[in-house]
mmCIF file of C-alpha atoms and ligand atoms in Angstrom:
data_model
loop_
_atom_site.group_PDB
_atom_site.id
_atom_site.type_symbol
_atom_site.label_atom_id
_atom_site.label_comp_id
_atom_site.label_asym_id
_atom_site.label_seq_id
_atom_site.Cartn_x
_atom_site.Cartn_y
_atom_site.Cartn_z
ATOM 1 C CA UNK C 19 -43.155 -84.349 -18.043
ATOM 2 C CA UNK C 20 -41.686 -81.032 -17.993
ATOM 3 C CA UNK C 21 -42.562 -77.859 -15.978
ATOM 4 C CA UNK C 22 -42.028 -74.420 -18.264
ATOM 5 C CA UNK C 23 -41.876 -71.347 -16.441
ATOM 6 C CA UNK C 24 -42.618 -67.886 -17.967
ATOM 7 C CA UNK C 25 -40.554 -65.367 -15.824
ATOM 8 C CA UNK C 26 -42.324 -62.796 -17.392
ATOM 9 C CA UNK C 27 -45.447 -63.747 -15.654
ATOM 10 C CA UNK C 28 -43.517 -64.604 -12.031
ATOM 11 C CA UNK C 29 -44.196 -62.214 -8.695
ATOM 12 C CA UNK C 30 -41.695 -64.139 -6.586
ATOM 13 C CA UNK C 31 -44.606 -64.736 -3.879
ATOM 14 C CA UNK C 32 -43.344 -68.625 -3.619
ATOM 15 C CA UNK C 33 -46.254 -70.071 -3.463
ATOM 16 C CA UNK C 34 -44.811 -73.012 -5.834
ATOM 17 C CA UNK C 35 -41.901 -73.140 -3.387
ATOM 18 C CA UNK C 36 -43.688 -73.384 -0.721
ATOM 19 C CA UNK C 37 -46.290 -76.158 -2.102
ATOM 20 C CA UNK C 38 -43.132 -78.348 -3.483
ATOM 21 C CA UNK C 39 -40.153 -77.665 -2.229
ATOM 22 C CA UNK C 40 -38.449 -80.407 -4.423
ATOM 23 C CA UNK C 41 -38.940 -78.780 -7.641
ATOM 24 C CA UNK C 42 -39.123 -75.205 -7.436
ATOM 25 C CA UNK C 43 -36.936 -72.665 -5.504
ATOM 26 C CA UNK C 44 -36.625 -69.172 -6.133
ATOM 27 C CA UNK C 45 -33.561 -66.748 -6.691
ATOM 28 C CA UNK C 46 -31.893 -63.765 -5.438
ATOM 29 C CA UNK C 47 -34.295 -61.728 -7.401
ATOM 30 C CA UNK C 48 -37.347 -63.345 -6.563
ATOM 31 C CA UNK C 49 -37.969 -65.376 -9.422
ATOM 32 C CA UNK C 50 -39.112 -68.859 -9.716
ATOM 33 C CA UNK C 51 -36.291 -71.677 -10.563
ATOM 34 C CA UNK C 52 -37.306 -75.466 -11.866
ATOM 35 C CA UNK C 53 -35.054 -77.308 -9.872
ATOM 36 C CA UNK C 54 -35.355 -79.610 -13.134
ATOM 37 C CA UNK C 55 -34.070 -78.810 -16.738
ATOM 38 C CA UNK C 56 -35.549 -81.760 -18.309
ATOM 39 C CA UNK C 57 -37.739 -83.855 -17.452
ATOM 40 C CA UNK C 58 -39.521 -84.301 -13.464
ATOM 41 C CA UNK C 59 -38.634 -87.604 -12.016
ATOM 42 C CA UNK C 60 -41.785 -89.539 -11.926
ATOM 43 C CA UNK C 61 -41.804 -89.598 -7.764
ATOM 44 C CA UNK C 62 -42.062 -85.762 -7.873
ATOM 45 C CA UNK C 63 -44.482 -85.197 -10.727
ATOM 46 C CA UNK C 64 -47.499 -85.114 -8.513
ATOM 47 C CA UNK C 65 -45.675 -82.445 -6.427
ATOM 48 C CA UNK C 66 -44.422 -80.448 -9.134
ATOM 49 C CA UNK C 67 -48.542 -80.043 -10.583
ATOM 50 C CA UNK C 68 -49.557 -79.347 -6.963
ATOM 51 C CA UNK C 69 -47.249 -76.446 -7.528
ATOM 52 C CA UNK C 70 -48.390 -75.527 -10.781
ATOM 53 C CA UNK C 71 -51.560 -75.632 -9.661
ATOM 54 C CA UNK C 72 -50.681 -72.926 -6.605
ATOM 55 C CA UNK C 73 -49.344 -70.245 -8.458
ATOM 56 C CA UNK C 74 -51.922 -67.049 -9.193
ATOM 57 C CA UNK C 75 -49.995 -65.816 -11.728
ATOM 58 C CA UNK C 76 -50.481 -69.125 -14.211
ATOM 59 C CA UNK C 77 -46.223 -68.501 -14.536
ATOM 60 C CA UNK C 78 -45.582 -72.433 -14.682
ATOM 61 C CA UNK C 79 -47.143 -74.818 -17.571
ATOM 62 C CA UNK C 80 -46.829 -78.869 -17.522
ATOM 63 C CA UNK C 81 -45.703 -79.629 -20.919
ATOM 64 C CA UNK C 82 -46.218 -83.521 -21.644
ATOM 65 C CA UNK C 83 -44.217 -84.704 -24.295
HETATM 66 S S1 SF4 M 103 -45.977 -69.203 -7.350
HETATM 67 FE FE1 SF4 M 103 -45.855 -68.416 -9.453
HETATM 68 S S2 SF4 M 103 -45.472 -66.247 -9.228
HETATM 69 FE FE2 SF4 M 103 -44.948 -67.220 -7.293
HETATM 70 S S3 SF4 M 103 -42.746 -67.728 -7.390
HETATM 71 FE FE3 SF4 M 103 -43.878 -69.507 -8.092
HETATM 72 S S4 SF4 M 103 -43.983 -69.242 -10.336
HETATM 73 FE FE4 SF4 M 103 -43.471 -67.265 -9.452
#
Protein backbone atom coordinates (compact mmCIF):
# COMPACT_ATOMS: atom_id res chain seq x y z
CA UNK A 1 0.00 0.00 0.00
CA UNK A 2 1.01 3.35 -0.96
CA UNK A 3 -0.17 6.83 0.21
CA UNK A 4 -0.22 9.55 -2.94
CA UNK A 5 -0.38 13.00 -2.02
CA UNK A 6 -1.66 15.81 -4.33
CA UNK A 7 0.16 19.03 -3.12
CA UNK A 8 -2.02 20.86 -5.15
CA UNK A 9 -4.89 20.07 -2.95
CA UNK A 10 -2.66 20.46 0.58
CA UNK A 11 -3.47 23.58 3.21
CA UNK A 12 -0.62 22.60 5.53
CA UNK A 13 -3.27 22.44 8.54
CA UNK A 14 -1.49 18.94 9.71
CA UNK A 15 -4.17 17.27 10.50
CA UNK A 16 -2.48 13.98 8.87
CA UNK A 17 0.55 14.86 11.00
CA UNK A 18 -1.04 15.15 13.78
CA UNK A 19 -3.32 11.83 13.42
CA UNK A 20 0.02 9.72 12.39
CA UNK A 21 2.95 11.05 13.15
CA UNK A 22 4.88 8.03 11.62
CA UNK A 23 4.00 8.65 8.14
CA UNK A 24 3.35 12.09 7.41
CA UNK A 25 5.28 15.30 8.39
CA UNK A 26 5.09 18.50 6.84
CA UNK A 27 7.77 21.01 5.39
CA UNK A 28 9.09 24.39 5.65
CA UNK A 29 6.33 25.53 3.44
CA UNK A 30 3.57 23.86 4.95
CA UNK A 31 3.07 21.07 2.80
CA UNK A 32 2.39 17.53 3.54
CA UNK A 33 5.51 14.93 3.22
CA UNK A 34 4.94 10.84 3.06
CA UNK A 35 7.53 9.88 5.26
CA UNK A 36 7.36 6.76 2.76
CA UNK A 37 8.32 6.68 -1.02
CA UNK A 38 7.17 3.27 -1.62
CA UNK A 39 5.33 1.25 -0.05
CA UNK A 40 3.84 1.71 4.06
CA UNK A 41 5.24 -0.95 6.24
CA UNK A 42 2.39 -3.13 7.12
CA UNK A 43 2.61 -2.05 11.14
CA UNK A 44 1.83 1.56 10.04
CA UNK A 45 -0.80 1.04 7.37
CA UNK A 46 -3.67 1.38 9.74
CA UNK A 47 -2.11 4.71 10.88
CA UNK A 48 -1.28 6.02 7.64
CA UNK A 49 -5.49 5.54 6.51
CA UNK A 50 -6.39 7.08 9.89
CA UNK A 51 -4.53 9.96 8.37
CA UNK A 52 -5.96 9.82 5.11
CA UNK A 53 -9.02 9.66 6.49
CA UNK A 54 -8.34 13.18 8.63
CA UNK A 55 -7.48 15.39 6.03
CA UNK A 56 -10.50 17.95 4.71
CA UNK A 57 -8.90 18.65 1.77
CA UNK A 58 -9.07 14.76 0.31
CA UNK A 59 -4.96 15.75 -0.55
CA UNK A 60 -3.81 12.02 0.29
CA UNK A 61 -5.19 8.78 -1.71
CA UNK A 62 -4.34 4.96 -0.62
CA UNK A 63 -3.31 3.43 -3.78
CA UNK A 64 -3.34 -0.54 -3.40
CA UNK A 65 -1.35 -2.17 -5.81
S1 LIG B 1 -4.23 17.07 6.51
FE1 LIG B 1 -4.33 17.26 4.28
S2 LIG B 1 -4.22 19.44 3.88
FE2 LIG B 1 -3.47 19.10 5.95
S3 LIG B 1 -1.23 18.84 5.80
FE3 LIG B 1 -2.15 16.82 5.69
S4 LIG B 1 -2.41 16.44 3.48
FE4 LIG B 1 -2.12 18.63 3.76
Amino acid sequence: MRIQADQSKCQGHGLCRMSAPDVYDTDDEGQVVVRFEGDIPAELEDSAVLGVESCPEVALTVIDD
